[in-house]
Short mmCIF file of C-alpha atoms in Angstrom, two decimals:
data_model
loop_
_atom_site.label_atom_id
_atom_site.label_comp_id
_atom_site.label_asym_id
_atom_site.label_seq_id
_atom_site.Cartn_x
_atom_site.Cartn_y
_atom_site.Cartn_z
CA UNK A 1 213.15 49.59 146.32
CA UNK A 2 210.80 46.38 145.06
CA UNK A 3 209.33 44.35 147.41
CA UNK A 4 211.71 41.01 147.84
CA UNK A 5 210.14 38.17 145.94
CA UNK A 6 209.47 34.98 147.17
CA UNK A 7 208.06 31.97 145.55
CA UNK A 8 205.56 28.64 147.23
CA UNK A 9 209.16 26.71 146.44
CA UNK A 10 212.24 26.36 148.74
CA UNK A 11 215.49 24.20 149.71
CA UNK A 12 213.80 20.78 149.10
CA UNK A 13 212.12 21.62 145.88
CA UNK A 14 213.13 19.90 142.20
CA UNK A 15 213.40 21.58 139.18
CA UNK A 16 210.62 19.53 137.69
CA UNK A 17 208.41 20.87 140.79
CA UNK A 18 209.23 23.95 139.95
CA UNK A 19 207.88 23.36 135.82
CA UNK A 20 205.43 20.88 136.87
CA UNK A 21 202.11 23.07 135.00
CA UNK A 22 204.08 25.27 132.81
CA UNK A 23 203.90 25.16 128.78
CA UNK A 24 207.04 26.20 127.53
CA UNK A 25 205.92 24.73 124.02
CA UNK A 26 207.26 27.31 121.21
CA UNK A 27 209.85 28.21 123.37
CA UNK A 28 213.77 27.88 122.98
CA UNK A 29 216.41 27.14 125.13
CA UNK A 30 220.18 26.86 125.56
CA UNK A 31 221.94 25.70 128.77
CA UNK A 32 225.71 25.93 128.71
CA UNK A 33 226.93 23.22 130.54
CA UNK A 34 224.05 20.93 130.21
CA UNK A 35 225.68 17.45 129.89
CA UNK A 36 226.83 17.30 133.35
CA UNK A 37 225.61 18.07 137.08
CA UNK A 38 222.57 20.59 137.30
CA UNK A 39 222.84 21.19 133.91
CA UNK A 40 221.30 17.57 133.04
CA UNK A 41 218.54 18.41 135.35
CA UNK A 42 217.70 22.32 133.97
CA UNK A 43 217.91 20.30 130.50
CA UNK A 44 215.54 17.79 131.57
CA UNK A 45 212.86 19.72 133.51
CA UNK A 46 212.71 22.33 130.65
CA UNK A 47 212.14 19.73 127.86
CA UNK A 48 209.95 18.06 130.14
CA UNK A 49 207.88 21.67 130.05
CA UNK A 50 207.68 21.25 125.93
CA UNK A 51 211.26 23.33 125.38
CA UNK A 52 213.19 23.32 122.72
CA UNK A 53 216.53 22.69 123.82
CA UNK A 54 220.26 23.53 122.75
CA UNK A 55 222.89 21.58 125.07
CA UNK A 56 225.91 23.55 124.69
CA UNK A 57 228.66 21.40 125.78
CA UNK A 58 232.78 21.02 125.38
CA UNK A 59 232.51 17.15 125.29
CA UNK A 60 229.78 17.11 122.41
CA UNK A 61 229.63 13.15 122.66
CA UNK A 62 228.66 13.18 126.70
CA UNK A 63 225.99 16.08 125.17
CA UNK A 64 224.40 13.55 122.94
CA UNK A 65 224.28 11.12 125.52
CA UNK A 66 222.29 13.10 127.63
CA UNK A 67 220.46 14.43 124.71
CA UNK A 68 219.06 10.61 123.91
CA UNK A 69 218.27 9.94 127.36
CA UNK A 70 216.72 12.94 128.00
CA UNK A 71 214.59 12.74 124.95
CA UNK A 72 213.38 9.01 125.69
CA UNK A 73 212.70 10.79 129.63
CA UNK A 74 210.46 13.71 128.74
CA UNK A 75 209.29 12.16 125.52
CA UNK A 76 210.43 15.52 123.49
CA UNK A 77 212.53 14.74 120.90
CA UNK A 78 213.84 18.29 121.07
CA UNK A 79 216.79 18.29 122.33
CA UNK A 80 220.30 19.28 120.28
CA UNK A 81 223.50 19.49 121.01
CA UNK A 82 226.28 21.99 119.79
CA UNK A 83 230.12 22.34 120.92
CA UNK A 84 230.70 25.48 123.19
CA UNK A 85 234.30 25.75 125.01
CA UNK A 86 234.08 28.92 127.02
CA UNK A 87 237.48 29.24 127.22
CA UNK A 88 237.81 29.56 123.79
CA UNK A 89 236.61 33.21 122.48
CA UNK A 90 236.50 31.67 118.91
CA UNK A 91 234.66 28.85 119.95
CA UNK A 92 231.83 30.91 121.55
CA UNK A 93 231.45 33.36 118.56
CA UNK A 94 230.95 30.49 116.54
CA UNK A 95 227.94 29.32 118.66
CA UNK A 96 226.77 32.40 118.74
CA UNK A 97 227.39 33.04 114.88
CA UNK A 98 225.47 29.79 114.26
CA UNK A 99 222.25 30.50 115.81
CA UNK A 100 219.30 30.74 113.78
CA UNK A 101 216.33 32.33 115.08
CA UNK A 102 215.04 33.53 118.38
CA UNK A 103 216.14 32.58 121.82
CA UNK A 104 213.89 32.72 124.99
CA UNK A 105 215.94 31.37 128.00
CA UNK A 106 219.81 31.44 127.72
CA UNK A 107 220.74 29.65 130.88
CA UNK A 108 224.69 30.48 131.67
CA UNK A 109 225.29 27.39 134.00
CA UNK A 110 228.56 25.69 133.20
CA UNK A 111 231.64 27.04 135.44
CA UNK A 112 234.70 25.72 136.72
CA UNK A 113 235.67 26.00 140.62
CA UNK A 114 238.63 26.26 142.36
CA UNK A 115 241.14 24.89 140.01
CA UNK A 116 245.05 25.55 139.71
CA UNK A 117 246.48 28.70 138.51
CA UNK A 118 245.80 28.27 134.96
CA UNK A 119 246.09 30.89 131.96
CA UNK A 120 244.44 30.82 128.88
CA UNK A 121 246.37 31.68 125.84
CA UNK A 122 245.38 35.25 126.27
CA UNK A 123 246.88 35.02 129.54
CA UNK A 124 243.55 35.49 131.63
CA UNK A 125 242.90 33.52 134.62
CA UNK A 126 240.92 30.80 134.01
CA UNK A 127 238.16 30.57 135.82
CA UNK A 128 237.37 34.10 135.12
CA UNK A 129 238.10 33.50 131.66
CA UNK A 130 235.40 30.68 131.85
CA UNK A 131 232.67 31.99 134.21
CA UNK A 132 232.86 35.54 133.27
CA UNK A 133 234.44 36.15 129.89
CA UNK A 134 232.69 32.92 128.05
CA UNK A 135 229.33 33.51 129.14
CA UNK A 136 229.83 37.40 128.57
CA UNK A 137 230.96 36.85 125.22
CA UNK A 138 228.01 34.44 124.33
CA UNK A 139 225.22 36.47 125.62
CA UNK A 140 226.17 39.42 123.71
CA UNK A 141 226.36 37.24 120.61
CA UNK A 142 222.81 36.12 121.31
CA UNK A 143 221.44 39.29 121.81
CA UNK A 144 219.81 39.77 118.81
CA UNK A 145 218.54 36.36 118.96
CA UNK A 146 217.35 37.40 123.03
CA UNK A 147 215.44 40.98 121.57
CA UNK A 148 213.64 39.51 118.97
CA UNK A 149 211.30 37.74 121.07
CA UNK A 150 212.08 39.08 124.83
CA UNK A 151 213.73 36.78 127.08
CA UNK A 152 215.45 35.79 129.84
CA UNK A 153 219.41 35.22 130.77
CA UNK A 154 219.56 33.24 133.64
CA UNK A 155 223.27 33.42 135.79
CA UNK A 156 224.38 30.24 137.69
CA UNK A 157 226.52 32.27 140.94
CA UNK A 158 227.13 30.80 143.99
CA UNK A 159 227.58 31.39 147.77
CA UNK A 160 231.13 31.59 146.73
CA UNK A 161 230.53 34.84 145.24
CA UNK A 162 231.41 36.13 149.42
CA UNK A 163 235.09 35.40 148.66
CA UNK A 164 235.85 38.41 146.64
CA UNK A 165 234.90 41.39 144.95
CA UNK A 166 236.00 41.86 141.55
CA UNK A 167 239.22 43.24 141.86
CA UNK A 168 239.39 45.43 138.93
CA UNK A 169 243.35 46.34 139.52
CA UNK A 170 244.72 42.44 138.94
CA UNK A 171 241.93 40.77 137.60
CA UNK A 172 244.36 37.98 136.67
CA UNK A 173 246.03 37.26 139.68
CA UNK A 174 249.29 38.92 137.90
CA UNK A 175 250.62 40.71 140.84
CA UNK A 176 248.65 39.33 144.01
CA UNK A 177 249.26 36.10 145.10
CA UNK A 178 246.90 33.27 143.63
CA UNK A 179 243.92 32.19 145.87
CA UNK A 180 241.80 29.74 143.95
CA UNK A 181 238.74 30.50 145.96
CA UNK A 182 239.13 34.67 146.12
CA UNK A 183 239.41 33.65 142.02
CA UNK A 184 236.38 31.45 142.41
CA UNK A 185 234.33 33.79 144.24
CA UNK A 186 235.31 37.14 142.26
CA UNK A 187 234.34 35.18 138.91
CA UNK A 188 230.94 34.18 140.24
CA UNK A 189 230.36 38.19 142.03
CA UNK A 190 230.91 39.10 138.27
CA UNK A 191 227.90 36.77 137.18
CA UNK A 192 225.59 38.88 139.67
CA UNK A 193 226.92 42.31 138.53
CA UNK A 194 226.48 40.76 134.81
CA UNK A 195 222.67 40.58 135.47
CA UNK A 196 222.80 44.56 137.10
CA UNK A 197 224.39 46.02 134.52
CA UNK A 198 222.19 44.35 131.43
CA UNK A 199 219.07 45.33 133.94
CA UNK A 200 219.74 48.82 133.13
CA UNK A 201 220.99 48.53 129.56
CA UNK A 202 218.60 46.23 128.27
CA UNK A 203 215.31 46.80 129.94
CA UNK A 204 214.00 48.25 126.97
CA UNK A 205 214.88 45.24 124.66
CA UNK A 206 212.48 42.98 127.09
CA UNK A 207 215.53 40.79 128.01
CA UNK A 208 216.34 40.19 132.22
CA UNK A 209 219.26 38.86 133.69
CA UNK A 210 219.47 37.57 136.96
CA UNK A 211 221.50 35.35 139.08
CA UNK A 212 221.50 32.37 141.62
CA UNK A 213 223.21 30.05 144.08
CA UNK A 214 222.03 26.90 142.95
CA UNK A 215 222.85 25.43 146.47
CA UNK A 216 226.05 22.56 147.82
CA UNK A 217 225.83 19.85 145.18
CA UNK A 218 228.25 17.16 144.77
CA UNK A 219 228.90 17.18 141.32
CA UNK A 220 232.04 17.27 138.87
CA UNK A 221 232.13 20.88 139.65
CA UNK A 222 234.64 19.34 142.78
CA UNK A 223 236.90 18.02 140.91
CA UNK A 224 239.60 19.80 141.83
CA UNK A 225 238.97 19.47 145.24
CA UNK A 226 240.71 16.54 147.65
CA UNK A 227 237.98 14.62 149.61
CA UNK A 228 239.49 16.13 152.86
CA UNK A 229 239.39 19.94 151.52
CA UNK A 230 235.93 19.32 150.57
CA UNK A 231 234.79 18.25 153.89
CA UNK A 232 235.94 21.35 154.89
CA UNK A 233 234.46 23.75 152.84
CA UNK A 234 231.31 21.75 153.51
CA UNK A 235 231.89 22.68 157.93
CA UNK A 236 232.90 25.92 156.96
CA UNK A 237 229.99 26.60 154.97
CA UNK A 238 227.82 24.92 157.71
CA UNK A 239 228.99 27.29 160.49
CA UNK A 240 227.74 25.65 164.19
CA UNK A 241 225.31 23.35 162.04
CA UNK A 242 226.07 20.55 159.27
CA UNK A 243 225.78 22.19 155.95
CA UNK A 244 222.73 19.90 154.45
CA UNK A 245 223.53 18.99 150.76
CA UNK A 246 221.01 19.01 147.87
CA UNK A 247 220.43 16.75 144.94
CA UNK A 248 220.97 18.16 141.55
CA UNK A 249 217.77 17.60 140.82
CA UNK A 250 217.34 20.07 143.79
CA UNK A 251 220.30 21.97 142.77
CA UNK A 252 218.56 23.31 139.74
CA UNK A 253 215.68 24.21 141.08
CA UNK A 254 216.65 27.78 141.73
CA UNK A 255 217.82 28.09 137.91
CA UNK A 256 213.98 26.93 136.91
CA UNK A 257 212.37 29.42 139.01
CA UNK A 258 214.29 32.75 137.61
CA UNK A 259 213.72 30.98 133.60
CA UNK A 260 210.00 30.59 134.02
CA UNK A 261 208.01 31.91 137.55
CA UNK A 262 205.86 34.87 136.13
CA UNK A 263 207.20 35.82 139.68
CA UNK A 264 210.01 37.57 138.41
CA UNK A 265 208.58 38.68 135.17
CA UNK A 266 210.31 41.95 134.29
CA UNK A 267 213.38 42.36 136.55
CA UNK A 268 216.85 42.16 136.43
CA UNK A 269 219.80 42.30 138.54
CA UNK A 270 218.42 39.76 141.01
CA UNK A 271 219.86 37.35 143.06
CA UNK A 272 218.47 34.19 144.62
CA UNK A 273 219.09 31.34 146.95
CA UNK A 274 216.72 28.15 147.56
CA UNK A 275 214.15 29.47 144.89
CA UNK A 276 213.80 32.81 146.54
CA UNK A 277 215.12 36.56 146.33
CA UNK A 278 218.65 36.12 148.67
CA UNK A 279 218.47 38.35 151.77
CA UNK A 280 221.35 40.91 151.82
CA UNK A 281 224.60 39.28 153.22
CA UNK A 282 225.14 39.42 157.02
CA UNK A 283 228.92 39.59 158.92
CA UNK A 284 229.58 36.05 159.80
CA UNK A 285 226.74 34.21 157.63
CA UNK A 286 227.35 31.76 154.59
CA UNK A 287 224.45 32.88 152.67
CA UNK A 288 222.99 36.11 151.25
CA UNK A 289 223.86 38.84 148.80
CA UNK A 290 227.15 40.66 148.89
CA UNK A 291 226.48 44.69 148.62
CA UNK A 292 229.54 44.86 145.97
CA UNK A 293 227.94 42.16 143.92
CA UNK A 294 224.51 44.48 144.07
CA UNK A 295 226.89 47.32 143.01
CA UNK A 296 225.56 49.65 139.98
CA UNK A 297 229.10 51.07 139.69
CA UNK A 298 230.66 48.25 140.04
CA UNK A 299 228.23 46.44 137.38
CA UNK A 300 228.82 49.03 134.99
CA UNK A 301 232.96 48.93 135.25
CA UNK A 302 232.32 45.53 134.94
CA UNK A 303 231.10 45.92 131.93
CA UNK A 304 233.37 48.36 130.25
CA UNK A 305 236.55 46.04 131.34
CA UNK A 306 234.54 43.41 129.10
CA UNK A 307 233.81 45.01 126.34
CA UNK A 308 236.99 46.39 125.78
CA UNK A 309 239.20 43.36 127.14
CA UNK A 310 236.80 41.48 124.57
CA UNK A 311 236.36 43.71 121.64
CA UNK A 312 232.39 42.53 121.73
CA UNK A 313 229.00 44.49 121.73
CA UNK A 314 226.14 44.71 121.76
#
């Protein structure tokens, strides 16, 4: 087993800390999600490191908002913006049809949480449709664009992932009961076995994958969450202590660290909380690593269900 990595950066740090001395000139990015929450700050700290950057974003004007006042921020002018609605298999082969050239650092950071029992047209459930299925789909359809150059595929999980395994038997909540959260937390367990699975497929190709909890932000990511339920998850998740938000700027932090620390140069499969390698998950703790989300078996079923459920490769 490697030795657990940790990093001079920690719960407090910002994502342009993290950057601050890094040349990422030459370099290409696309962050899914990046016109709202963390995903304005990944955007911002990586063009303020000389990236070139691809917003990929359902609301395409809110994108070139943040484009513009990102660009005028960080003085790089660098910084596009192209439609991307995960939930939409057609709209995500298009992006990834699109693409010209190589891509360093795909950063797979937009999600929904906790929402109704929605179905897409295909009849998945939608938030694994979105966090799973969307950013599956898309990463595939870069790979090409990922070996040509090495890279890395960075996974925004969460905390939540503790909810829930992937439960490969009802994936869609068709016979069980609808939880939102055990649907929350078994979509983001399948961004961490994502990053396993492509660590043993695609070390070869020079392309890692590896995962994070970005940290409790207050961002649009709550939106379909009553003030009162939040202040609950918030106790919950604070156990005998007040759980101590971050800032988005702080939020993305974590995501920086995995795109660009020479720290993790070379490995997959990882997962990390407050800019360091998570500790394995403990009974009765809010933080740490889940075993089934570390699980190669699991990672690789994972994968199979997605390919074929799909009809992508790679």
């Amino acid at each position: 087993m490697s030795e657990r990595i940790t990093t001079p950066f920690g719960f407090e740090t910002t994502a342009l800390e993290v950057v601050e001395g890094v040349d990422l000139s030459g370099r290409r990015a696309v962050v899914t999600g990046g016109a709202s929450g963390i995903g304005v700050e990944t955007v911002r700290a990586l063009a303020a490191a000389g990236a070139e950057v691809t917003i990929a974003a359902r609301d395409v004007e809110a994108g070139e908002r943040v484009a513009a006042t990102l660009a005028e921020a960080t003085g790089n002018k660098a910084i596009f913006v192209a439609p991307l609605e995960l939930t939409s298999q057609d709209s995500v082969k298009q992006f990834a049809r699109s693409w010209d050239g190589p891509l360093h650092l795909l950063i797979n950071n937009a999600g929904v949480m906790a929402t109704p029992l929605t179905r897409t047209p295909e009849g998945w459930e939608l938030q694994f449709a979105t966090n799973h299925f969307g950013h599956f789909t898309l990463t595939l359809g870069l790979f090409d664009a990922l070996r040509a150059e090495g890279a890395r595929v960075v996974n925004v999980s969460s905390a939540g992932h503790l909810a829930s395994p992937v439960v490969f038997d009802d994936l869609h909540f068709e016979r069980r009961e609808y939880d939102r959260w055990q649907a929350y937390g078994q979509s983001k367990t399948a961004n961490v076995l994502f990053g396993v699975e492509a660590g043993r497929r695609w070390a070869s190709e020079g392309i890692t994958m590896n995962a994070l909890m970005p940290g409790g932000i207050l961002t649009a990511l709550q939106r379909h969450i009553t003030p009162e339920e939040l202040q609950e998850r918030i106790r919950l998740r604070g156990g005998d202590k007040p759980l101590k938000l971050k800032t988005p700027e702080q939020g993305a932090a974590t995501t920086l660290v995995l795109a660009v620390s020479p720290l993790v140069e070379g490995r997959s499969g990882l997962y990390f909380e407050d800019c360091n390698e998570a500790l394995p998950h403990t009974a009765g703790m809010t933080d740490g690593l889940a075993a089934y989300a570390a699980d190669p078996e699991a990672a690789a079923q994972l994968w199979k269900v997605s390919e074929e459920t799909l009809k992508v490769q790679a």
